């Protein structure tokens, strides 16, 4: 298995993502995760708190599938307030580095009107190669 992050110099310098990721191995499809606790309740009142829980949930599923954060190759973030998410990018980046390290997958952030649970502010979904 291998993972290579590709960031061509002719593209803008990526901050908190990679432009492309080339990987070989077994693909793990990670379901969208929100800030649900073990009892199925949304926890955290801010987008940063909810992002931390959602990412922790996603990484827990990845670990259960035999992977580690550096094996994430793609991540999509769905946010009910994209401007609010972006306003907290520095704090969200700190959460990412603490939980997942400094390897970044190819990423996209998409604004949505709501998520499955009305209290959810953010959801993360990804792919990994292990």
CSV table of C-alpha atoms in Angstrom, one decimal:
chain,number,residue,atom,x,y,z
A,1,UNK,CA,0.0,0.0,0.0
A,2,UNK,CA,1.2,3.5,-0.7
A,3,UNK,CA,-0.1,7.0,-0.5
A,4,UNK,CA,1.5,10.0,-2.3
A,5,UNK,CA,0.2,13.6,-2.0
A,6,UNK,CA,0.6,15.6,-5.2
A,7,UNK,CA,0.7,19.4,-5.0
A,8,UNK,CA,2.0,20.8,-8.4
A,9,UNK,CA,3.9,24.1,-8.1
A,10,UNK,CA,1.7,25.7,-10.8
A,11,UNK,CA,-1.4,25.5,-8.5
A,12,UNK,CA,-1.9,27.7,-5.5
A,13,UNK,CA,-0.1,26.5,-2.4
A,14,UNK,CA,-2.6,24.2,-0.6
A,15,UNK,CA,-3.4,25.0,3.0
A,16,UNK,CA,-5.1,22.2,4.9
A,17,UNK,CA,-5.6,20.0,1.9
A,18,UNK,CA,-3.8,18.3,-1.0
A,19,UNK,CA,-4.6,19.0,-4.6
A,20,UNK,CA,-4.4,15.3,-5.5
A,21,UNK,CA,-3.6,12.0,-3.8
A,22,UNK,CA,-2.4,8.9,-5.6
A,23,UNK,CA,-2.8,5.6,-3.6
A,24,UNK,CA,-2.7,1.9,-4.1
A,25,UNK,CA,-4.2,-0.7,-1.7
A,26,UNK,CA,-7.6,-1.5,-0.4
A,27,UNK,CA,-10.1,1.3,-0.5
A,28,UNK,CA,-12.1,2.0,2.6
A,29,UNK,CA,-15.3,4.0,2.1
A,30,UNK,CA,-16.1,6.0,5.3
A,31,UNK,CA,-19.7,7.0,5.9
A,32,UNK,CA,-20.6,10.6,6.7
A,33,UNK,CA,-20.0,11.3,10.4
A,34,UNK,CA,-21.5,14.0,12.5
A,35,UNK,CA,-21.0,14.9,16.2
A,36,UNK,CA,-23.1,12.0,17.4
A,37,UNK,CA,-22.0,10.5,20.7
A,38,UNK,CA,-22.3,6.8,21.6
A,39,UNK,CA,-26.0,7.3,22.6
A,40,UNK,CA,-26.8,8.9,19.2
A,41,UNK,CA,-27.1,12.5,20.4
A,42,UNK,CA,-25.4,15.4,18.7
A,43,UNK,CA,-22.9,17.0,21.1
A,44,UNK,CA,-21.1,20.3,20.9
A,45,UNK,CA,-22.6,23.7,20.4
A,46,UNK,CA,-20.1,25.2,18.0
A,47,UNK,CA,-18.8,24.2,14.6
A,48,UNK,CA,-15.3,23.6,16.0
A,49,UNK,CA,-16.6,21.3,18.8
A,50,UNK,CA,-18.8,19.4,16.3
A,51,UNK,CA,-16.0,19.1,13.7
A,52,UNK,CA,-13.8,17.6,16.4
A,53,UNK,CA,-16.4,15.0,17.3
A,54,UNK,CA,-17.3,14.2,13.7
A,55,UNK,CA,-13.6,13.8,12.8
A,56,UNK,CA,-13.0,11.7,15.8
A,57,UNK,CA,-16.0,9.5,14.8
A,58,UNK,CA,-14.6,9.2,11.2
A,59,UNK,CA,-11.1,8.3,12.4
A,60,UNK,CA,-12.6,5.7,14.8
A,61,UNK,CA,-14.3,4.0,11.9
A,62,UNK,CA,-11.1,4.2,9.9
A,63,UNK,CA,-9.1,2.6,12.8
A,64,UNK,CA,-11.7,-0.1,13.1
A,65,UNK,CA,-11.2,-0.8,9.3
A,66,UNK,CA,-7.4,-1.1,9.9
A,67,UNK,CA,-6.3,2.4,8.8
A,68,UNK,CA,-4.6,5.4,10.3
A,69,UNK,CA,-5.3,9.1,9.6
A,70,UNK,CA,-2.4,9.3,7.1
A,71,UNK,CA,-4.3,6.8,4.9
A,72,UNK,CA,-7.1,9.3,4.3
A,73,UNK,CA,-7.0,10.1,0.6
A,74,UNK,CA,-10.2,12.2,0.2
A,75,UNK,CA,-12.5,14.0,2.7
A,76,UNK,CA,-15.6,16.0,2.1
A,77,UNK,CA,-16.9,18.4,4.7
A,78,UNK,CA,-20.6,19.4,4.7
A,79,UNK,CA,-21.4,22.5,6.7
A,80,UNK,CA,-24.7,24.2,7.4
A,81,UNK,CA,-22.9,27.6,7.7
A,82,UNK,CA,-20.0,27.5,5.3
A,83,UNK,CA,-19.0,31.1,6.2
A,84,UNK,CA,-19.0,30.2,9.9
A,85,UNK,CA,-16.9,27.1,9.1
A,86,UNK,CA,-14.4,29.2,7.2
A,87,UNK,CA,-14.3,31.8,9.9
A,88,UNK,CA,-13.1,29.1,12.3
A,89,UNK,CA,-10.6,27.6,9.8
A,90,UNK,CA,-7.6,28.1,12.1
A,91,UNK,CA,-9.2,26.4,15.0
A,92,UNK,CA,-10.5,23.6,12.8
A,93,UNK,CA,-7.0,23.2,11.4
A,94,UNK,CA,-5.7,22.9,15.0
A,95,UNK,CA,-8.2,20.1,15.6
A,96,UNK,CA,-7.1,18.4,12.4
A,97,UNK,CA,-3.4,18.5,13.3
A,98,UNK,CA,-4.1,17.2,16.8
A,99,UNK,CA,-6.3,14.3,15.7
A,100,UNK,CA,-5.0,13.5,12.2
A,101,UNK,CA,-1.5,15.0,11.9
A,102,UNK,CA,0.0,17.0,9.1
A,103,UNK,CA,-0.9,14.7,6.1
A,104,UNK,CA,-3.8,16.2,4.3
A,105,UNK,CA,-6.2,14.4,1.9
A,106,UNK,CA,-7.8,15.9,-1.2
A,107,UNK,CA,-10.6,17.9,0.4
A,108,UNK,CA,-13.8,19.8,-0.4
A,109,UNK,CA,-16.1,21.8,1.8
A,110,UNK,CA,-19.7,22.1,0.7
A,111,UNK,CA,-22.4,24.4,2.2
A,112,UNK,CA,-25.7,22.6,2.8
A,113,UNK,CA,-29.1,23.8,4.1
A,114,UNK,CA,-29.2,21.1,6.7
A,115,UNK,CA,-27.9,17.7,7.7
A,116,UNK,CA,-29.8,14.5,8.7
A,117,UNK,CA,-29.9,15.6,12.3
A,118,UNK,CA,-31.2,19.1,12.5
A,119,UNK,CA,-28.7,20.0,15.3
A,120,UNK,CA,-25.7,18.9,13.3
A,121,UNK,CA,-23.6,21.8,12.0
A,122,UNK,CA,-21.0,19.7,10.2
A,123,UNK,CA,-20.6,16.3,8.6
A,124,UNK,CA,-17.4,14.6,7.3
A,125,UNK,CA,-17.2,11.8,4.8
A,126,UNK,CA,-14.1,10.2,3.3
A,127,UNK,CA,-12.1,7.6,1.5
A,128,UNK,CA,-9.0,5.9,2.7
A,129,UNK,CA,-6.5,3.4,1.3
A,130,UNK,CA,-5.1,0.8,3.6
